[in-house]
Coordinates of N, CA, C and O in Angstrom, one line a residue:
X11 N -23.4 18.0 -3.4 CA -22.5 17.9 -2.4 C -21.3 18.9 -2.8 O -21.0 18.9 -3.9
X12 N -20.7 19.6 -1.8 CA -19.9 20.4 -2.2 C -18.2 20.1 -2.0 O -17.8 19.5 -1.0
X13 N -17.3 20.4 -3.1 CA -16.3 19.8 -3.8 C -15.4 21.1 -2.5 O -15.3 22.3 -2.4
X14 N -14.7 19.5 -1.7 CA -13.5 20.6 -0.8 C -12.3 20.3 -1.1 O -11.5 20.9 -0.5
X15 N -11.7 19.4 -2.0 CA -10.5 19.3 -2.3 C -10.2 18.6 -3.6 O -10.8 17.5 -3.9
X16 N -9.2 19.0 -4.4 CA -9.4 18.7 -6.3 C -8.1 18.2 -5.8 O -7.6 18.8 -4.8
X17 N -7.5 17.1 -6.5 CA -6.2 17.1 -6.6 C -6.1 16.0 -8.1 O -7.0 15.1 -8.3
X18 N -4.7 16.2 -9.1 CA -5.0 15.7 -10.2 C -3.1 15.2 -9.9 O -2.1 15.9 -9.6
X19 N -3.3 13.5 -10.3 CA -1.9 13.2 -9.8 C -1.8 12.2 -11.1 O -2.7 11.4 -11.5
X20 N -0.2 12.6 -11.9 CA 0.2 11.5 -12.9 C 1.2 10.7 -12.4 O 2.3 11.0 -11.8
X21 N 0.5 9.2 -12.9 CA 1.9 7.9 -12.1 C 2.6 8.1 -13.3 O 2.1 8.5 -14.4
X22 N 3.7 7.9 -13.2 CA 5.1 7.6 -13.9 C 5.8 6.7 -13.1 O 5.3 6.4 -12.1
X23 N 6.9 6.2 -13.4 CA 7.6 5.1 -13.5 C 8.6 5.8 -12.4 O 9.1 4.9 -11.7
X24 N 9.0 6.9 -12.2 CA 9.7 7.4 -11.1 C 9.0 7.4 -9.9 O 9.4 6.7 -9.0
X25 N 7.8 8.2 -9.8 CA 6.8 8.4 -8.9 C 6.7 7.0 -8.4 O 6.9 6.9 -7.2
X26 N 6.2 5.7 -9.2 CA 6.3 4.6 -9.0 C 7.5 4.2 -8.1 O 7.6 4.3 -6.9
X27 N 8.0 4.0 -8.6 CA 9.5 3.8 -8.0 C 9.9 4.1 -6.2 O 10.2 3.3 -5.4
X28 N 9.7 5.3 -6.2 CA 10.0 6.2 -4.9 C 8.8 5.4 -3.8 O 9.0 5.0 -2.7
X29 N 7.6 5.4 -4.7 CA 6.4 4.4 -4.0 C 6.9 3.3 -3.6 O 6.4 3.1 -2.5
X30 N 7.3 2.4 -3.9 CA 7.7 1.0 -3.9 C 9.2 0.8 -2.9 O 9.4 -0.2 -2.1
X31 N 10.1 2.3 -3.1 CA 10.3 2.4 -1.7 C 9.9 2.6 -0.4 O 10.1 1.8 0.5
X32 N 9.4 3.6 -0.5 CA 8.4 3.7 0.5 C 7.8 2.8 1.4 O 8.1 2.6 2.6
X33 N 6.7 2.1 0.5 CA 6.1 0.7 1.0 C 6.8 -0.2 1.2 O 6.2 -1.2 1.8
X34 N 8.5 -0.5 0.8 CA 9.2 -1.5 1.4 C 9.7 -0.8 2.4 O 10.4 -1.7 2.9
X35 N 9.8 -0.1 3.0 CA 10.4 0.6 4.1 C 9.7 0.5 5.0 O 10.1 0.0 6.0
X36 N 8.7 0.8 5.0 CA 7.2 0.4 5.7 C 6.6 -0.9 6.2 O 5.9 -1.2 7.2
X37 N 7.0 -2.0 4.8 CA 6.3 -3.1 5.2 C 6.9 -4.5 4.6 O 6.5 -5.5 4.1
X38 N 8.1 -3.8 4.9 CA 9.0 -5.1 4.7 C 9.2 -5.8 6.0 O 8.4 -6.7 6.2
X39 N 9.8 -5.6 6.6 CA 10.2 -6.0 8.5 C 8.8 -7.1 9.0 O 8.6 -8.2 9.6
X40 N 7.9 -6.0 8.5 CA 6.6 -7.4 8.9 C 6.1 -8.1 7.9 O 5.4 -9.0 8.4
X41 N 6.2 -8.2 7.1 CA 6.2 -9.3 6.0 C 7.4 -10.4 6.0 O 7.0 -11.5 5.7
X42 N 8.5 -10.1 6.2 CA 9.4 -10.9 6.8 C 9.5 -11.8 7.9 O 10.0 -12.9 8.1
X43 N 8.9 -10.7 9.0 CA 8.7 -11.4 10.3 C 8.2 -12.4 9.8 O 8.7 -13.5 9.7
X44 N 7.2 -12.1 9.4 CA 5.7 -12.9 9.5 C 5.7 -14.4 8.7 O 4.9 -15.3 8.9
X45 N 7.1 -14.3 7.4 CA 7.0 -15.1 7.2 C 8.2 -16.4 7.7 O 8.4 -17.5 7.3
X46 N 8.6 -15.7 8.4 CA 9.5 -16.6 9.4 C 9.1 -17.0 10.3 O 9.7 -18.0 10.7
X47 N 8.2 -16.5 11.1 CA 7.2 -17.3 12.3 C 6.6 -18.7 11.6 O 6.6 -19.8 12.0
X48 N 6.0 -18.0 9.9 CA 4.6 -19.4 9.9 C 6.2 -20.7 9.5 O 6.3 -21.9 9.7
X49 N 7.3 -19.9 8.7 CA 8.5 -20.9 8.2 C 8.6 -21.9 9.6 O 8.3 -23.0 9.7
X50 N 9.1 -21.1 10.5 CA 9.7 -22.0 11.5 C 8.7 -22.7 12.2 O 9.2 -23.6 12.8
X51 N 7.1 -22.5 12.3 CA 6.4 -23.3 12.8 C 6.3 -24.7 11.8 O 6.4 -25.8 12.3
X52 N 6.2 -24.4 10.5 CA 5.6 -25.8 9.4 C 7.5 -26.3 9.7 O 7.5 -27.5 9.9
X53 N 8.7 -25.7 9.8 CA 9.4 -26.7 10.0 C 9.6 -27.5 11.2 O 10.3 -28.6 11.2
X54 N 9.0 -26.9 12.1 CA 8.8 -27.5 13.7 C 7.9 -28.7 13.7 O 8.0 -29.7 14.4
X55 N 7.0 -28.4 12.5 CA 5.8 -29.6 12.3 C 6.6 -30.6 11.4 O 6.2 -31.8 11.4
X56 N 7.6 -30.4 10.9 CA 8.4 -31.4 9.8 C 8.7 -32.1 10.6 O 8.3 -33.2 10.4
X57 N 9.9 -31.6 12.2 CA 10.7 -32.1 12.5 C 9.7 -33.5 13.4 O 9.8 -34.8 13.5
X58 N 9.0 -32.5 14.0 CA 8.2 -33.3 14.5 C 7.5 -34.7 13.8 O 7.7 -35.8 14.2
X59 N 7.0 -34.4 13.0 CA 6.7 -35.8 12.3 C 7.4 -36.7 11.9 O 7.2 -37.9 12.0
X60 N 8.8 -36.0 11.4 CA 9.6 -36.8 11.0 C 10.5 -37.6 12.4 O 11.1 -38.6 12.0
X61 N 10.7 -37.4 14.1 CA 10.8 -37.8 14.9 C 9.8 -38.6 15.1 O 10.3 -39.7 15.5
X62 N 8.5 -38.7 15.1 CA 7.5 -39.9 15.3 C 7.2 -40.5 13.9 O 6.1 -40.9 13.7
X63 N 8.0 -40.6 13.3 CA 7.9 -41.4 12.2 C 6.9 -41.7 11.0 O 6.5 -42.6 10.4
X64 N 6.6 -40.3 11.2 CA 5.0 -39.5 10.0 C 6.2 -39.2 8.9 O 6.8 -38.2 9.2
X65 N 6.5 -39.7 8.0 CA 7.1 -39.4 6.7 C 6.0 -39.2 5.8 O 6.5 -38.3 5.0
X66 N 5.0 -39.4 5.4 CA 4.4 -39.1 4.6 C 3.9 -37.6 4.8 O 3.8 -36.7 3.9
X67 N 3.5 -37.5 6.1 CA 2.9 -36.3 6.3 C 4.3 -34.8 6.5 O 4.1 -33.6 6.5
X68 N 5.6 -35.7 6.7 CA 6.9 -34.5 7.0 C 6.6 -34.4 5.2 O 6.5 -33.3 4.8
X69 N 6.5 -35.5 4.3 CA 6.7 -34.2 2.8 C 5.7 -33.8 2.7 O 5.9 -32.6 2.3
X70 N 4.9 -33.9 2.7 CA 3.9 -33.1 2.8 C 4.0 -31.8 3.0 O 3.9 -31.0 2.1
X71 N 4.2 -31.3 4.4 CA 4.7 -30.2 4.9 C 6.4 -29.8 4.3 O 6.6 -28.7 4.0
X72 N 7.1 -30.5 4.2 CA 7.6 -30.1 3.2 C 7.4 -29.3 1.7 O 8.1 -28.4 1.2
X73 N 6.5 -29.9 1.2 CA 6.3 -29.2 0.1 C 5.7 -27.8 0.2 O 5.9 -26.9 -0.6
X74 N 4.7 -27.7 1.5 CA 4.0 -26.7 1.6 C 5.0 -25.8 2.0 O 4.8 -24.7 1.5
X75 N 6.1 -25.9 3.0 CA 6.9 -25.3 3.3 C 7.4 -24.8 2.0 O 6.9 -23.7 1.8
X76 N 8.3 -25.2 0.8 CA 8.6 -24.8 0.0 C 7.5 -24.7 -0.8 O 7.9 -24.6 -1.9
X77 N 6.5 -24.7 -0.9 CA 5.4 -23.6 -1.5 C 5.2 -22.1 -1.0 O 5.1 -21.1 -1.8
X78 N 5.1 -22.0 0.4 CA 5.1 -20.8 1.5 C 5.6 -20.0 1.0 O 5.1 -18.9 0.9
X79 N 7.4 -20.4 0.5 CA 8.6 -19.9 0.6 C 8.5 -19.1 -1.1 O 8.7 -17.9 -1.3
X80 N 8.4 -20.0 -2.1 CA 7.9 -19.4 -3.3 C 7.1 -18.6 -3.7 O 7.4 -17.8 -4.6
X81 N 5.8 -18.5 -3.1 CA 4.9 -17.6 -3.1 C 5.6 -16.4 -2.5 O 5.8 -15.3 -3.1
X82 N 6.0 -16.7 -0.8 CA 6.2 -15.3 -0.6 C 7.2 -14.0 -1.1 O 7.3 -12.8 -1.0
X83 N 7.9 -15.4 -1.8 CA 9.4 -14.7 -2.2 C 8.7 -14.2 -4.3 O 9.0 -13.2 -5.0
X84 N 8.1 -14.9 -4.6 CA 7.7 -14.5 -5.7 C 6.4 -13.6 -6.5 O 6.4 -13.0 -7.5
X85 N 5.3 -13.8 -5.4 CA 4.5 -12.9 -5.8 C 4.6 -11.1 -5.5 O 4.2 -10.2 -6.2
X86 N 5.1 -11.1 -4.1 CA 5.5 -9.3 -4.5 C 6.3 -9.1 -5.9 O 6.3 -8.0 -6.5
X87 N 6.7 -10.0 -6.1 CA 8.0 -9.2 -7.6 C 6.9 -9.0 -8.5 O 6.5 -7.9 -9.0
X88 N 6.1 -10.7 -8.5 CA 5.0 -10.6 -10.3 C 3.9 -9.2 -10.0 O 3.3 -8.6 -10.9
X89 N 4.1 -9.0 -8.5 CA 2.4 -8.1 -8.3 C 3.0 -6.7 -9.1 O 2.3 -6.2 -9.9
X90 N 4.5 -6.2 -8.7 CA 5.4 -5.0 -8.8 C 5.6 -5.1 -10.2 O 5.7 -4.1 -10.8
X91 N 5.8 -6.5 -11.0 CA 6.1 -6.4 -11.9 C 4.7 -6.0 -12.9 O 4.7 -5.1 -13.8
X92 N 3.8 -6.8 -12.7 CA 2.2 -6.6 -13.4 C 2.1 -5.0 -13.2 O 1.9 -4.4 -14.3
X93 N 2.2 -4.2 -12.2 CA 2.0 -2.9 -12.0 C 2.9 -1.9 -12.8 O 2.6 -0.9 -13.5
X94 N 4.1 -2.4 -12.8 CA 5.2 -1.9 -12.9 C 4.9 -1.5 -14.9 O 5.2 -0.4 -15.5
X95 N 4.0 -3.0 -15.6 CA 3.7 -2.4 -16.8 C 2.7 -2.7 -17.4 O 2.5 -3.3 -18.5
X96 N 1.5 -1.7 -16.2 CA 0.3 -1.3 -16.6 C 0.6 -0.2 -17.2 O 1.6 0.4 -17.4
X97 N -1.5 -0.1 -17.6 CA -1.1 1.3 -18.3 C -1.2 2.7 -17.7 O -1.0 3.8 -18.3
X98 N -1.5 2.3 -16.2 CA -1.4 3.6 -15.7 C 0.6 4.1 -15.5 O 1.3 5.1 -15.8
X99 N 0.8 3.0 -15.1 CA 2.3 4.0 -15.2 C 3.0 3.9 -16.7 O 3.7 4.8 -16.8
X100 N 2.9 2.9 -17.9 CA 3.8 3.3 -18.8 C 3.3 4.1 -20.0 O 4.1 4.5 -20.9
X101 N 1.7 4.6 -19.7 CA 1.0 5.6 -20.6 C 1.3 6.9 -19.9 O 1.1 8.0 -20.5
X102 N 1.8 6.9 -17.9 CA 1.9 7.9 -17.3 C 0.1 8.5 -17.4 O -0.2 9.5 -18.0
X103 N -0.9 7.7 -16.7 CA -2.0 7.9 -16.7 C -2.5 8.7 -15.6 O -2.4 8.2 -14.5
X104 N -3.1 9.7 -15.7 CA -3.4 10.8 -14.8 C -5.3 10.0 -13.9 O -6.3 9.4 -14.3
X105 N -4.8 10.7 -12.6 CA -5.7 10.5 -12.2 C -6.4 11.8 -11.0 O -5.7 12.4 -10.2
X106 N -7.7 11.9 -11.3 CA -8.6 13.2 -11.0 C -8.8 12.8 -9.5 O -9.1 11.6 -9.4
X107 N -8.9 13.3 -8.8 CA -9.8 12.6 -6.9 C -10.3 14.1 -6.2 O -9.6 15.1 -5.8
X108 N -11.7 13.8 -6.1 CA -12.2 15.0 -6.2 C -12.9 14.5 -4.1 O -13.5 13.5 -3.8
X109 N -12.6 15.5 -3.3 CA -12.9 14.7 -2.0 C -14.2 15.7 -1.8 O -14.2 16.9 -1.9
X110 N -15.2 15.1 -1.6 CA -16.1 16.0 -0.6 C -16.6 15.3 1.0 O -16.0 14.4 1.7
X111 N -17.5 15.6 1.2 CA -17.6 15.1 3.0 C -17.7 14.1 3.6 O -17.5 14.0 4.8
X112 N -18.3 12.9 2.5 CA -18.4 11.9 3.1 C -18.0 10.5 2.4 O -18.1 9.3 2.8
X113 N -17.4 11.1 1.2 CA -16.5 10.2 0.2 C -15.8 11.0 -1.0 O -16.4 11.9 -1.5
X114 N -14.6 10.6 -1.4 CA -14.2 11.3 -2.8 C -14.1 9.9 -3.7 O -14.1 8.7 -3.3
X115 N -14.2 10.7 -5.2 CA -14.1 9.9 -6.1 C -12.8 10.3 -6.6 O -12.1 11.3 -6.5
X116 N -12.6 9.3 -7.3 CA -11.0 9.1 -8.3 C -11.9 8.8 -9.7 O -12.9 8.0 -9.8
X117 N -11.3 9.6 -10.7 CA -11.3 9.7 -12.0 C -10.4 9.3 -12.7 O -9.2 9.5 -12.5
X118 N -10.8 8.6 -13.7 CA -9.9 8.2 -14.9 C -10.1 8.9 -15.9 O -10.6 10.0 -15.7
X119 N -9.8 8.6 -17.6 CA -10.6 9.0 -18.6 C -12.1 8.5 -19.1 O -13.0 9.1 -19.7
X120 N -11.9 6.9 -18.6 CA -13.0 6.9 -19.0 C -14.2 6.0 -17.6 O -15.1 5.2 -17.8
X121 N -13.9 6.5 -16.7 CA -15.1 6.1 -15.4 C -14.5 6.5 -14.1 O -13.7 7.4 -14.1
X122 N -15.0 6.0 -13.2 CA -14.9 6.5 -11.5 C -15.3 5.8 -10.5 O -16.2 4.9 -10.5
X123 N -14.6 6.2 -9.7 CA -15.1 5.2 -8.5 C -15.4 5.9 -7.1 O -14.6 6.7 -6.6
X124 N -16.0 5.6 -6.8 CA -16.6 6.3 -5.1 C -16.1 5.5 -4.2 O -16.2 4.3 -4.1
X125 N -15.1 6.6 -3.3 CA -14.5 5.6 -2.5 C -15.0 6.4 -0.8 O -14.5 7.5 -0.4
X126 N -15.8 5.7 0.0 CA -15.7 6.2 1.8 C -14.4 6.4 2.5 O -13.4 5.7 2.3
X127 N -14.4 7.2 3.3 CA -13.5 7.2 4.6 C -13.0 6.3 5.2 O -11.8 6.2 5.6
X128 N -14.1 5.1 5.4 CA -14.1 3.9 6.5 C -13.5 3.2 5.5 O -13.1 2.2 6.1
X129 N -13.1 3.1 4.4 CA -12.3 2.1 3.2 C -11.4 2.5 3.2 O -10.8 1.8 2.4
X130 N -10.5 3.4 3.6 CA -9.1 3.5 4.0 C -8.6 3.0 5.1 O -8.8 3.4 6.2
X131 N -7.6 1.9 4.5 CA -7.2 1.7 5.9 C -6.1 1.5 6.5 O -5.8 0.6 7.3
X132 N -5.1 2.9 5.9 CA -4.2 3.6 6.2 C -3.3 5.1 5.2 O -3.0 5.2 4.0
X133 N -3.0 5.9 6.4 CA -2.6 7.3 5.0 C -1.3 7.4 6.0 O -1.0 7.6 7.2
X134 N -0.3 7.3 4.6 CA 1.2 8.2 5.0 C 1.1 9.5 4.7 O 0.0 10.0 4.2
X135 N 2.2 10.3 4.8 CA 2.4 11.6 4.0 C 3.8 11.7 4.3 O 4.4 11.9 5.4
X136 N 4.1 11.6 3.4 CA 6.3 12.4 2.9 C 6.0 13.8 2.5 O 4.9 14.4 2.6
X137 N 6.8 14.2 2.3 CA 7.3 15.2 1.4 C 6.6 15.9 0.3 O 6.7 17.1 0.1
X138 N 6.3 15.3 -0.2 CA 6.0 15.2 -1.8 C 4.8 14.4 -1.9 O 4.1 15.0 -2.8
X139 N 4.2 13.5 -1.5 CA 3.0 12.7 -1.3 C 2.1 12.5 -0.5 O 2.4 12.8 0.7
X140 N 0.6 11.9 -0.9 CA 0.3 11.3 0.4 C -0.4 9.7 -0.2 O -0.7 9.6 -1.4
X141 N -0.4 8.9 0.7 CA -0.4 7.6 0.2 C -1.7 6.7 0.9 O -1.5 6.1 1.9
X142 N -2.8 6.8 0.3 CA -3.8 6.6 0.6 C -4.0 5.0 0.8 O -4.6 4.5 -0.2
X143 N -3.8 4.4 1.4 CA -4.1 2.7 1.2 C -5.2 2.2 1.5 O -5.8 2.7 2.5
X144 N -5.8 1.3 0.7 CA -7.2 0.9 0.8 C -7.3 -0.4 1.5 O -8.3 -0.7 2.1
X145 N -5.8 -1.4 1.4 CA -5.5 -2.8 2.2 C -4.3 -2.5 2.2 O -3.9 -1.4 1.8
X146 N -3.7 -3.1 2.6 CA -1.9 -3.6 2.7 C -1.5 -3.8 1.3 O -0.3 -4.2 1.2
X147 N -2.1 -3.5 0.2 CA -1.0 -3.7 -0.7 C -1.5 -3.2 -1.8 O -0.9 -3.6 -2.8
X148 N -3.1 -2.1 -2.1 CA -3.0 -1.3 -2.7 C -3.9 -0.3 -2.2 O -4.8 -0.2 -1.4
X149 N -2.9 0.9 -3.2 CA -2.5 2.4 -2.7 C -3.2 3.3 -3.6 O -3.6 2.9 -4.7
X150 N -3.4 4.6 -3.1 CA -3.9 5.9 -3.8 C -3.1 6.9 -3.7 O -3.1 7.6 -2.7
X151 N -1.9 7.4 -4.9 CA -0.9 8.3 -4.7 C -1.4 9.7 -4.8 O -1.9 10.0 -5.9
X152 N -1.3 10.4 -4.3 CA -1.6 11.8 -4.2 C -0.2 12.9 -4.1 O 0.7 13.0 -3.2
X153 N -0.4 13.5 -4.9 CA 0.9 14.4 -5.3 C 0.4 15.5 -4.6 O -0.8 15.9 -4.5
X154 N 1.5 16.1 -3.9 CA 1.1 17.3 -3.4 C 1.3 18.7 -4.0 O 0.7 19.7 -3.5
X155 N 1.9 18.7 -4.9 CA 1.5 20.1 -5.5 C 0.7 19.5 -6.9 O 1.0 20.1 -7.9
X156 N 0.0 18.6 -7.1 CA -1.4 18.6 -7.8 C -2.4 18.9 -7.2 O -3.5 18.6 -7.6
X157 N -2.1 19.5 -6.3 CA -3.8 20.2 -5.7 C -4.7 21.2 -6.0 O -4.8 22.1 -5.1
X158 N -5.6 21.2 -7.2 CA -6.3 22.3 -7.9 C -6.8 23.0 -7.3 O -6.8 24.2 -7.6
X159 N -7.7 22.5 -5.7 CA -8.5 23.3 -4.9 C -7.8 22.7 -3.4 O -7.5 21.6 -2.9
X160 N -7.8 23.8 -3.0 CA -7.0 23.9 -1.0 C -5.8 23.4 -1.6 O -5.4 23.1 -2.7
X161 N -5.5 23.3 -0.2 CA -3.6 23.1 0.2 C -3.5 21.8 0.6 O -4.5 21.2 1.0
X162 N -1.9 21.2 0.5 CA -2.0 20.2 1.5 C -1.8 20.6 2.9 O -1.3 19.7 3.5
X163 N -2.0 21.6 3.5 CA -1.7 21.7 5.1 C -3.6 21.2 4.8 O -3.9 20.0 4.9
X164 N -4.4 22.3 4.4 CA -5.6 21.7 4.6 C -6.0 20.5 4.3 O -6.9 19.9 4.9
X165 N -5.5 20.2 3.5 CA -6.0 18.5 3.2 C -5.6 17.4 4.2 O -6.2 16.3 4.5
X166 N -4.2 18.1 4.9 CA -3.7 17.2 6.0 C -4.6 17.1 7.1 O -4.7 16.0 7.7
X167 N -5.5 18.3 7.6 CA -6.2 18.5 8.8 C -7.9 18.2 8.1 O -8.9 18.7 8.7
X168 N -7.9 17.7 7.5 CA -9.3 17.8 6.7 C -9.3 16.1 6.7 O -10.4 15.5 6.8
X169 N -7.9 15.2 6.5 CA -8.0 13.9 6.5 C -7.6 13.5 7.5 O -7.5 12.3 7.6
X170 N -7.2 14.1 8.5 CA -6.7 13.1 10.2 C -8.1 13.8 11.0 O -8.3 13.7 12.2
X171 N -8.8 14.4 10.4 CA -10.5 14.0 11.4 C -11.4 13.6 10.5 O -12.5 13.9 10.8
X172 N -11.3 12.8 9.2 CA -11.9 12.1 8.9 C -11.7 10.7 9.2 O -12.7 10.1 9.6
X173 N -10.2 10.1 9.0 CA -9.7 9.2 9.4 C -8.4 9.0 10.4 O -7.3 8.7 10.2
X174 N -9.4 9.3 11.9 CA -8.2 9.3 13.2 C -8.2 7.9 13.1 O -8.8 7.0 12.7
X175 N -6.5 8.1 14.1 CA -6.3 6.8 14.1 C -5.7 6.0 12.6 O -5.1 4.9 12.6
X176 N -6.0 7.0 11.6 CA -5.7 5.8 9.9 C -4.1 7.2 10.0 O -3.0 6.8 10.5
X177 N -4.3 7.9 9.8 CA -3.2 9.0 9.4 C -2.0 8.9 9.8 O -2.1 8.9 11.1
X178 N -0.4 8.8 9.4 CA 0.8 9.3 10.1 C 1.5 10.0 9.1 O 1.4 10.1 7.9
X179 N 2.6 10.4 10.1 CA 3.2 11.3 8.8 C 4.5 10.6 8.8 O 4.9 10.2 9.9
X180 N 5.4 10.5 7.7 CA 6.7 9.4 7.2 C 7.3 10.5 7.4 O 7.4 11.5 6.7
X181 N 7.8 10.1 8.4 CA 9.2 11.4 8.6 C 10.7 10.6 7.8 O 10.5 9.4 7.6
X182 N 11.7 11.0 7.3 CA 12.6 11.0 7.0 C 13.5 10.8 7.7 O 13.3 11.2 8.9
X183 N 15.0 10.2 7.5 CA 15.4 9.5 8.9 C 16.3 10.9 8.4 O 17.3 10.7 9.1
X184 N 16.7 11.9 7.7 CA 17.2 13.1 7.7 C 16.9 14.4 8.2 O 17.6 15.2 8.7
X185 N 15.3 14.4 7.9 CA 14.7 14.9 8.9 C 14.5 15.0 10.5 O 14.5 16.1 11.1
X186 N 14.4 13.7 11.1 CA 15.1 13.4 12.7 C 15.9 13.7 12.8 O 15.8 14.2 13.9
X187 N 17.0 13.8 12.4 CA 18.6 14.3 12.7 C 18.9 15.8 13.2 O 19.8 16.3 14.0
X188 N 17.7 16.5 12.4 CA 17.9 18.1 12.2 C 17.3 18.4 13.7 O 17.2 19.6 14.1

């Protein structure tokens, strides 16, 4: 199969960083939403029980409520923080992604992985990046001037007809202004 685009990207702890902006900027508002709809539903079920006189079942939901509330408030930190000191960013671990037609692979030092088109399932592009997501909450960082083979203008038009519909571009709220 023939090799249409090389790009070789090292995470660092800044790169990281800028990412982590990024994706809260992106996907904070609905993670928040989302977790104040299910809050105010389980406390609607509290009130409720506790007006027909289900006490056993209001702590109940109580507790789960304040379980909801811990998880959601605590596992983004542990997830950012577990990432935060792997060894891809505090060795600054380079990674190879080599795309050809119907899947690219990502390289490490020591293995690889084959990844399809239809397994993305969503791509930003800033400035400086493009940000390959596989679910909601992990990513493929692509540096744009690590590109050994083609450009990113080509790589931009080479990945919004592989993946219509997955592609947008992160405009800058500085950029709108101009």
């Amino acid at each position: 199969m023939k090799l249409l685009f090389k790009n070789t990207t090292t995470y660092s702890k800044h790169i990281y960083n800028d990412f982590l902006k990024f994706h809260s900027k992106k996907f904070s508002f609905r993670y928040h939403l989302f977790s104040l709809v299910i809050s105010m539903l389980i406390l609607f079920l509290i009130m409720l029980y506790v007006q027909n006189d289900y006490y056993g079942l209001a702590v109940i939901f109580c507790a789960g409520l304040t379980s909801f509330i811990l998880y959601r408030y605590f596992h983004p930190i542990e997830e950012v923080h577990k990432d935060y000191h792997s060894d891809k960013i505090t060795k600054e671990q380079s990674f190879t992604f080599s795309f050809y037609d119907k899947y690219f692979k990502v390289y490490t030092k020591k293995e690889y992985s084959i990844i399809y088109y239809r397994e993305i399932h969503k791509i930003f592009e800033t400035d400086t990046f493009f940000y390959l997501y596989l679910d909601s909450s992990h990513s493929l960082l692509l540096d744009k001037s690590g590109f050994k083979k083609g450009t990113p203008l080509d790589f931009r038009n080479f990945i919004k007809k592989k993946c219509p519909f997955k592609y947008k571009l992160a405009k800058n709220k500085k950029e709108i202004k101009k």
